[in-house]
Each structure stands twice: as structure tokens, then as C-alpha cells.
Tab-separated table of C-alpha atoms and ligand atoms in Angstrom:
chain	number	residue	atom	x	y	z
T	1	UNK	CA	86.388	95.007	74.652
T	2	UNK	CA	89.097	95.140	71.911
T	3	UNK	CA	87.539	97.102	68.996
T	4	UNK	CA	91.155	98.710	68.364
T	5	UNK	CA	90.099	99.889	64.939
T	6	UNK	CA	86.610	101.099	65.475
T	7	UNK	CA	85.524	104.727	65.908
T	8	UNK	CA	82.306	106.054	67.445
T	9	UNK	CA	81.072	109.371	66.349
T	10	UNK	CA	79.142	111.398	68.646
T	11	UNK	CA	77.713	114.868	68.457
T	12	UNK	CA	80.319	115.055	65.288
T	13	UNK	CA	83.147	114.113	67.477
T	14	UNK	CA	85.087	111.098	66.962
T	15	UNK	CA	85.981	108.681	69.915
T	16	UNK	CA	88.107	105.546	70.103
T	17	UNK	CA	85.714	102.408	69.896
T	18	UNK	CA	88.114	100.553	72.171
T	19	UNK	CA	86.568	102.407	75.360
T	20	UNK	CA	83.427	104.062	73.899
T	21	UNK	CA	80.006	102.967	72.475
T	22	UNK	CA	76.952	104.815	71.459
T	23	UNK	CA	75.479	103.790	74.819
T	24	UNK	CA	78.341	104.554	76.984
T	25	UNK	CA	78.504	108.206	75.406
T	26	UNK	CA	74.766	108.442	75.916
T	27	UNK	CA	74.890	107.322	79.490
T	28	UNK	CA	77.487	110.340	80.004
T	29	UNK	CA	75.251	112.868	78.272
T	30	UNK	CA	72.206	111.822	80.445
T	31	UNK	CA	74.272	111.203	83.632
T	32	UNK	CA	72.727	112.182	87.113
T	33	UNK	CA	75.310	114.035	88.881
T	34	UNK	CA	75.144	114.187	92.515
T	35	UNK	CA	76.036	117.358	94.825
T	36	UNK	CA	78.854	115.307	96.188
T	37	UNK	CA	80.482	114.544	92.659
T	38	UNK	CA	84.049	115.957	91.870
T	39	UNK	CA	84.369	116.053	88.034
T	40	UNK	CA	87.832	116.495	86.568
T	41	UNK	CA	87.222	117.806	82.957
T	42	UNK	CA	90.261	117.789	80.348
T	43	UNK	CA	90.883	117.695	76.631
T	44	UNK	CA	93.378	114.816	76.485
T	45	UNK	CA	97.011	115.395	77.417
T	46	UNK	CA	96.475	118.213	79.403
T	47	UNK	CA	97.101	116.995	82.858
T	48	UNK	CA	94.193	114.702	83.372
T	49	UNK	CA	96.255	111.723	85.240
T	50	UNK	CA	98.053	114.361	87.341
T	51	UNK	CA	94.945	115.902	88.640
T	52	UNK	CA	93.426	112.423	89.382
T	53	UNK	CA	96.535	111.786	91.532
T	54	UNK	CA	96.638	115.188	93.056
T	55	UNK	CA	92.817	114.834	94.182
T	56	UNK	CA	93.532	111.358	95.366
T	57	UNK	CA	96.227	112.530	97.614
T	58	UNK	CA	94.418	115.470	98.754
T	59	UNK	CA	91.623	113.454	99.842
T	60	UNK	CA	93.504	110.895	101.534
T	61	UNK	CA	95.638	113.506	103.402
T	62	UNK	CA	98.822	112.919	101.664
T	63	UNK	CA	98.807	108.844	102.246
T	64	UNK	CA	99.882	107.192	99.098
T	65	UNK	CA	97.981	103.864	100.032
T	66	UNK	CA	95.023	104.087	97.510
T	67	UNK	CA	97.134	105.891	94.970
T	68	UNK	CA	99.516	103.144	94.978
T	69	UNK	CA	96.932	100.220	95.100
T	70	UNK	CA	94.070	101.172	92.781
T	71	UNK	CA	94.398	102.025	88.899
T	72	UNK	CA	93.400	105.714	88.245
T	73	UNK	CA	90.696	104.806	85.925
T	74	UNK	CA	89.018	102.802	88.878
T	75	UNK	CA	89.587	105.495	91.219
T	76	UNK	CA	88.301	108.490	88.992
T	77	UNK	CA	86.528	106.661	85.946
T	78	UNK	CA	85.916	108.364	82.648
T	79	UNK	CA	82.191	109.016	82.493
T	80	UNK	CA	81.966	108.221	78.686
T	81	UNK	CA	83.888	104.983	78.871
T	82	UNK	CA	81.986	101.663	78.764
T	83	UNK	CA	82.935	100.305	82.129
T	84	UNK	CA	81.989	103.502	84.193
T	85	UNK	CA	78.403	102.443	85.346
T	86	UNK	CA	79.963	99.197	86.859
T	87	UNK	CA	82.666	101.234	88.891
T	88	UNK	CA	80.257	104.065	90.133
T	89	UNK	CA	77.835	101.255	91.444
T	90	UNK	CA	80.556	99.677	93.366
T	91	UNK	CA	81.552	102.909	94.649
T	92	UNK	CA	80.856	104.226	98.310
T	93	UNK	CA	81.356	107.688	99.409
T	94	UNK	CA	81.910	110.968	97.108
T	95	UNK	CA	82.721	110.082	93.564
T	96	UNK	CA	85.599	111.236	91.625
T	97	UNK	CA	84.523	111.474	87.890
T	98	UNK	CA	86.890	112.153	84.950
T	99	UNK	CA	85.601	113.313	81.354
T	100	UNK	CA	87.185	114.465	78.036
T	101	UNK	CA	83.772	115.380	76.866
T	102	UNK	CA	83.184	119.006	75.496
T	103	UNK	CA	81.045	121.500	77.428
T	104	UNK	CA	77.971	121.428	74.964
T	105	UNK	CA	77.817	117.533	75.418
T	106	UNK	CA	77.631	117.631	79.088
T	107	UNK	CA	75.991	120.996	79.995
T	108	UNK	CA	72.484	119.569	79.867
T	109	UNK	CA	73.602	116.941	82.406
T	110	UNK	CA	75.176	119.269	84.661
T	111	UNK	CA	72.657	121.920	84.492
T	112	UNK	CA	71.810	123.154	88.088
T	113	UNK	CA	74.418	120.684	89.226
T	114	UNK	CA	76.221	121.669	92.526
T	115	UNK	CA	78.812	118.933	91.556
T	116	UNK	CA	82.512	120.471	91.903
T	117	UNK	CA	84.282	120.913	88.378
T	118	UNK	CA	87.898	121.281	88.023
T	119	UNK	CA	89.105	122.227	84.506
T	120	UNK	CA	92.750	121.601	83.598
T	121	UNK	CA	94.050	123.199	80.515
T	122	UNK	CA	97.739	123.047	79.223
T	123	UNK	CA	99.582	124.995	76.512
T	124	UNK	CA	98.089	123.438	73.306
T	125	UNK	CA	101.376	123.231	71.634
T	126	UNK	CA	102.470	121.100	74.271
T	127	UNK	CA	99.330	119.154	74.044
T	128	UNK	CA	99.680	118.452	70.117
T	129	UNK	CA	103.288	117.193	70.876
T	130	UNK	CA	101.948	114.967	73.884
T	131	UNK	CA	98.921	113.685	71.888
T	132	UNK	CA	101.043	112.986	68.834
T	133	UNK	CA	103.406	110.760	70.772
T	134	UNK	CA	100.394	108.995	72.557
T	135	UNK	CA	98.997	108.127	69.173
T	136	UNK	CA	101.994	106.198	68.381
T	137	UNK	CA	101.826	103.798	71.581
T	138	UNK	CA	97.963	103.823	71.978
T	139	UNK	CA	96.948	101.196	69.308
T	140	UNK	CA	93.181	102.435	69.872
T	141	UNK	CA	94.001	105.694	68.132
T	142	UNK	CA	94.750	106.118	64.364
T	143	UNK	CA	98.171	106.403	62.855
T	144	UNK	CA	98.930	109.769	63.314
T	145	UNK	CA	101.142	110.158	60.271
T	146	UNK	CA	103.768	112.735	60.028
T	147	UNK	CA	103.936	115.373	62.865
T	148	UNK	CA	102.846	117.896	60.249
T	149	UNK	CA	99.791	116.090	59.334
T	150	UNK	CA	98.740	115.248	62.695
T	151	UNK	CA	99.197	119.174	63.456
T	152	UNK	CA	97.243	120.096	60.614
T	153	UNK	CA	94.406	117.787	61.935
T	154	UNK	CA	94.655	119.095	65.338
T	155	UNK	CA	94.366	122.590	64.450
T	156	UNK	CA	91.170	121.712	62.194
T	157	UNK	CA	89.879	119.822	65.341
T	158	UNK	CA	89.254	116.492	63.419
T	159	UNK	CA	91.563	114.517	65.774
T	160	UNK	CA	89.728	112.209	68.190
T	161	UNK	CA	88.070	114.108	71.059
T	162	UNK	CA	87.561	116.989	68.584
T	163	UNK	CA	88.900	120.480	68.663
T	164	UNK	CA	90.937	121.667	71.645
T	165	UNK	CA	89.790	125.333	70.975
T	166	UNK	CA	86.194	124.427	71.430
T	167	UNK	CA	86.925	122.342	74.346
T	168	UNK	CA	88.672	125.023	76.392
T	169	UNK	CA	86.541	127.803	75.059
T	170	UNK	CA	83.282	125.979	75.864
T	171	UNK	CA	84.272	125.130	79.656
T	172	UNK	CA	86.084	128.169	80.492
T	173	UNK	CA	83.570	130.393	78.739
T	174	UNK	CA	80.783	128.716	80.866
T	175	UNK	CA	82.468	128.789	84.194
T	176	UNK	CA	80.041	131.243	85.548
T	177	UNK	CA	77.293	128.620	85.040
T	178	UNK	CA	78.653	126.653	87.685
T	179	UNK	CA	78.297	126.799	91.545
T	180	UNK	CA	81.543	125.278	92.073
T	181	UNK	CA	84.337	125.651	89.266
T	182	UNK	CA	87.995	125.747	89.660
T	183	UNK	CA	90.378	126.364	86.603
T	184	UNK	CA	93.974	125.551	86.755
T	185	UNK	CA	96.801	125.264	84.088
T	186	UNK	CA	99.230	122.488	83.701
T	187	UNK	CA	101.813	124.835	83.759
T	188	UNK	CA	100.728	126.468	87.173
T	189	UNK	CA	100.851	123.016	88.522
T	190	UNK	CA	104.119	122.300	87.191
T	191	UNK	CA	105.509	125.803	88.185
T	192	UNK	CA	104.060	125.777	91.716
T	193	UNK	CA	102.827	122.051	92.663
T	194	UNK	CA	102.732	123.094	96.358
T	195	UNK	CA	100.389	126.115	95.652
T	196	UNK	CA	98.258	124.082	93.448
T	197	UNK	CA	97.874	121.433	96.062
T	198	UNK	CA	96.697	124.025	98.385
T	199	UNK	CA	94.411	125.423	95.897
T	200	UNK	CA	92.688	121.970	95.025
T	201	UNK	CA	92.534	121.284	98.841
T	202	UNK	CA	90.736	124.609	99.562
T	203	UNK	CA	88.326	123.876	96.571
T	204	UNK	CA	87.517	120.619	97.891
T	205	UNK	CA	87.231	121.871	101.568
T	206	UNK	CA	89.855	119.221	102.648
T	207	UNK	CA	92.468	121.086	104.560
T	208	UNK	CA	96.162	119.138	104.924
T	209	UNK	CA	98.501	119.976	107.537
T	210	UNK	CA	102.121	120.806	106.663
T	211	UNK	CA	103.327	117.033	106.851
T	212	UNK	CA	100.457	115.869	104.726
T	213	UNK	CA	101.028	118.402	101.812
T	214	UNK	CA	104.832	117.357	101.827
T	215	UNK	CA	103.618	113.914	101.186
T	216	UNK	CA	100.994	114.600	98.471
T	217	UNK	CA	103.748	116.608	96.754
T	218	UNK	CA	105.977	113.890	96.822
T	219	UNK	CA	103.690	111.256	95.586
T	220	UNK	CA	102.361	113.473	92.694
T	221	UNK	CA	105.740	114.479	91.495
T	222	UNK	CA	106.349	113.482	87.941
T	223	UNK	CA	109.289	111.210	89.203
T	224	UNK	CA	107.150	109.441	91.602
T	225	UNK	CA	104.244	109.048	89.274
T	226	UNK	CA	106.148	107.587	86.389
T	227	UNK	CA	106.931	104.594	88.388
T	228	UNK	CA	103.662	104.016	90.113
T	229	UNK	CA	102.086	101.240	87.848
T	230	UNK	CA	98.430	102.436	88.946
T	231	UNK	CA	99.204	105.432	86.957
T	232	UNK	CA	101.767	104.756	84.385
T	233	UNK	CA	99.646	102.502	82.359
T	234	UNK	CA	102.092	99.693	82.245
T	235	UNK	CA	99.287	97.436	83.522
T	236	UNK	CA	97.584	97.665	80.174
T	237	UNK	CA	98.508	94.927	77.697
T	238	UNK	CA	100.863	95.722	75.150
T	239	UNK	CA	98.426	95.034	72.275
T	240	UNK	CA	96.540	98.153	73.446
T	241	UNK	CA	99.275	100.616	74.807
T	242	UNK	CA	102.659	99.513	73.390
T	243	UNK	CA	105.261	100.773	75.836
T	244	UNK	CA	108.058	99.906	73.488
T	245	UNK	CA	106.959	102.667	71.154
T	246	UNK	CA	106.897	105.387	74.137
T	247	UNK	CA	105.878	105.991	77.541
T	248	UNK	CA	102.665	107.311	78.919
T	249	UNK	CA	104.461	109.298	81.474
T	250	UNK	CA	106.558	110.657	78.551
T	251	UNK	CA	108.406	113.817	79.604
T	252	UNK	CA	106.308	115.887	81.813
T	253	UNK	CA	107.689	119.079	80.769
T	254	UNK	CA	106.460	122.702	79.822
T	255	UNK	CA	107.702	123.996	76.511
T	256	UNK	CA	108.677	120.594	75.183
T	257	UNK	CA	106.847	121.705	71.939
T	258	UNK	CA	110.063	123.669	71.015
T	259	UNK	CA	111.697	120.474	70.389
T	260	UNK	CA	109.214	119.388	67.887
T	261	UNK	CA	107.738	122.547	65.965
T	262	UNK	CA	109.375	124.084	62.981
T	263	UNK	CA	109.490	127.831	63.025
T	264	UNK	CA	106.677	127.668	60.409
T	265	UNK	CA	104.532	125.219	62.254
T	266	UNK	CA	104.842	127.594	65.268
T	267	UNK	CA	103.473	130.647	63.230
T	268	UNK	CA	100.823	129.096	61.482
T	269	UNK	CA	99.842	127.622	65.111
T	270	UNK	CA	99.873	131.188	66.525
T	271	UNK	CA	97.884	132.508	63.878
T	272	UNK	CA	95.193	129.950	64.441
T	273	UNK	CA	95.473	130.542	68.114
T	274	UNK	CA	95.113	134.143	67.868
T	275	UNK	CA	91.867	133.973	65.576
T	276	UNK	CA	90.277	131.032	67.425
T	277	UNK	CA	90.993	132.398	71.101
T	278	UNK	CA	90.376	136.347	70.389
T	279	UNK	CA	87.029	136.121	72.228
T	280	UNK	CA	88.891	134.321	75.322
T	281	UNK	CA	90.235	136.420	77.855
T	282	UNK	CA	91.432	133.343	79.981
T	283	UNK	CA	93.947	131.715	78.171
T	284	UNK	CA	95.653	134.400	76.127
T	285	UNK	CA	98.770	134.253	78.021
T	286	UNK	CA	99.461	130.452	77.826
T	287	UNK	CA	101.638	130.089	74.502
K	1	LIG	S1	95.136	111.590	78.984
K	1	LIG	O1	95.580	110.347	78.050
K	1	LIG	O2	94.393	112.284	78.291
K	1	LIG	O3	94.730	110.988	80.363
K	1	LIG	O4	96.619	112.202	79.456
K	1	LIG	P1	96.939	113.261	80.507
K	1	LIG	O5	97.061	112.670	81.914
K	1	LIG	O6	95.776	114.388	80.355
K	1	LIG	O7	98.112	113.994	80.048
K	1	LIG	C1	99.513	113.143	80.118
K	1	LIG	C2	100.649	113.965	80.089
K	1	LIG	O8	100.636	114.570	81.198
K	1	LIG	C3	102.185	114.469	81.986
K	1	LIG	N1	101.975	114.152	83.227
K	1	LIG	C4	102.706	114.802	83.800
K	1	LIG	N2	103.591	116.036	83.944
K	1	LIG	C5	104.203	116.583	84.971
K	1	LIG	N3	104.043	116.071	86.246
K	1	LIG	C6	103.310	114.979	86.549
K	1	LIG	N4	103.032	114.538	87.838
K	1	LIG	C7	102.549	114.224	85.484
K	1	LIG	N5	101.548	113.361	85.439
K	1	LIG	C8	101.410	113.074	83.925
K	1	LIG	C9	102.454	113.267	81.013
K	1	LIG	O9	103.881	112.827	81.127
K	1	LIG	C10	101.846	113.638	79.586
K	1	LIG	O10	102.641	114.693	78.958
K	1	LIG	P2	103.853	114.481	78.206
K	1	LIG	O11	104.228	115.716	77.551
K	1	LIG	O12	103.529	113.606	77.001
K	1	LIG	O13	105.055	113.950	78.951
């Protein structure tokens, strides 16, 4: 499936045609979740791959064998991407499913579900910078133009996968609708990886010994993951992701936006953030 220049529009949101079709998006929206499913939900560039690795390591008691032998997209497939049914059919045991879909698209399918939902959010300024760089290397995303042009589209919510604000508010604003919902910020994982691993292990009801926790922490560190070909996307052919134009595991830092934003861009962002997030208590401290 190439379709590198194609775009699919679903519920007024653009998705890369490379991985998505109307059928795959409809499959996701009508998916039958099982109570034993764990669903990782993120807006792109918010810590998706990191959470996929954390969950793999927690469920495997810190043993890196699976994380080092099976690509993340096959261990925790994206529900809305075309290959997902094939992977889930072949899977045995509890399923780890990933999605970038906004709440309103997936809510009907998840209604009354006992699936465990883990929502990872990241400072949107860092998301915008990471996403901008990703557009340059991912040939299935449009040319982002200048950072200033991209930022304007990001704030308007016209980039692929839609508005960051709608995504975060949609999911976190309906947390109470889920029987099992864990919210965690990228910044929390960065500042306290050990505590975050413990939090995820409690949520998944999978306790780890001190030694197992130490091993999990080692293998989901940025330095370890950047060299793991099962998560750093170097297995993907250059025509699709061009690693000469940037790295998927780029910097893995918090506050990198300060190296990219002008003061004016930051002020505009803050004003939009304050207006759009005024009715959301959860994330007001994130910037
Ligand atoms: S995607 O394309 O939506 O799946 O991307 P996603 O995985 O959500 O986000 C990629 C960014 O997460 C960073 N990352 C990490 N940071 C710190 N520690 C670890 N272990 C880690 N793993 C992934 C990755 O480097 C991308 O952020 P940037 O800022 O571009 O470096």
C-alpha cells in the first residue's frame, strides 16, 4: 500500500491515505472491543511509541525479548490503519490496541466497554515541533511549509489527525464515561519514568518486582529505544520514511519548543491555548 500522496477524510478529519482507507476507518469506528483490551490513545507525537514500549515491558515483567523482536505496530497495532484486522486475527491473549482517533469518532464503539483506556498527552508546543519535523521525514504526510505556516495549521486544527485541542478535550473531558481510564502526561513519564511504570503496572494489574521494574526502566529509556529497530522506524523503507531528513526518535526532550518558537509565536499559541482550554481543568498546567 503506497498511496503516499493520498488523503482520506473521515468525520471532517484528514488521515494519510498511505495507512488509512474509508474501510479501515469505518472498521475502527465500529470496532467490537473486548473487556480484556488495553487501548493507548494519543494525538500524534505525544508519546505513543513510548507507551507501547512501556506496556510491552510491563506485561513482560521487564523482559525486553518481545520489545526487541516484534515491531511496535504489530505488538500494538493502530486500530484505524488498514493492516489492523489481520494482526488482531492472528493475536492470542489480551490485545494492546493503539489509536489516534478523536473521542467523538470512537465513543460509540467504546460505549459500555470495560476495556482499559490509557490517554497520553504532551505539551502541545512540543507536539507541534515534533510533528513539524516528522512531516519532513514522513513521505505520507504533506509538505509542512515553514514552521510558521505549519503552526498556523496546527492551531486551526487543519493538520492530519485534526485538532490537538479537540482531541485532548474530547478524551479527558469524558474520562468519567470509562470504567478504567488512566491519564498520563509525557512530561510525567519524562520526569519520573519509574513512577510512571509503577502507575501503568498498577493500572494493568500486573505487579513487577524491583528487578523487573529496573529492567523495564532501562529498556524504555530514550537511549535504549532510539537504538531498538523495532521502535525507531528504521525498518520502514526510505521512500516512506526518509531517515536522512530526520529521526523518528528525534530528541525526546521536554521544552524543546523553546528552540523553535519565536516570542510572538509563543504568545499567539498561549492566547489560543487559554481560549480553547478554558473549560478544561486537567491540562491547564502543561505549558
Ligand atoms: S507517533 O508518530 O504519533 O507514533 O509519535 P509518538 O510516538 O507519539 O511521538 C514521538 C515522540 O516521542 C518521543 N519519544 C520519547 N521521548 C522520551 N523518551 C522515550 N523513551 C521516547 N520514545 C519516543 C520521540 O523522540 C518523539 O519526540 P521528539 O520531540 O520528536 O523527539
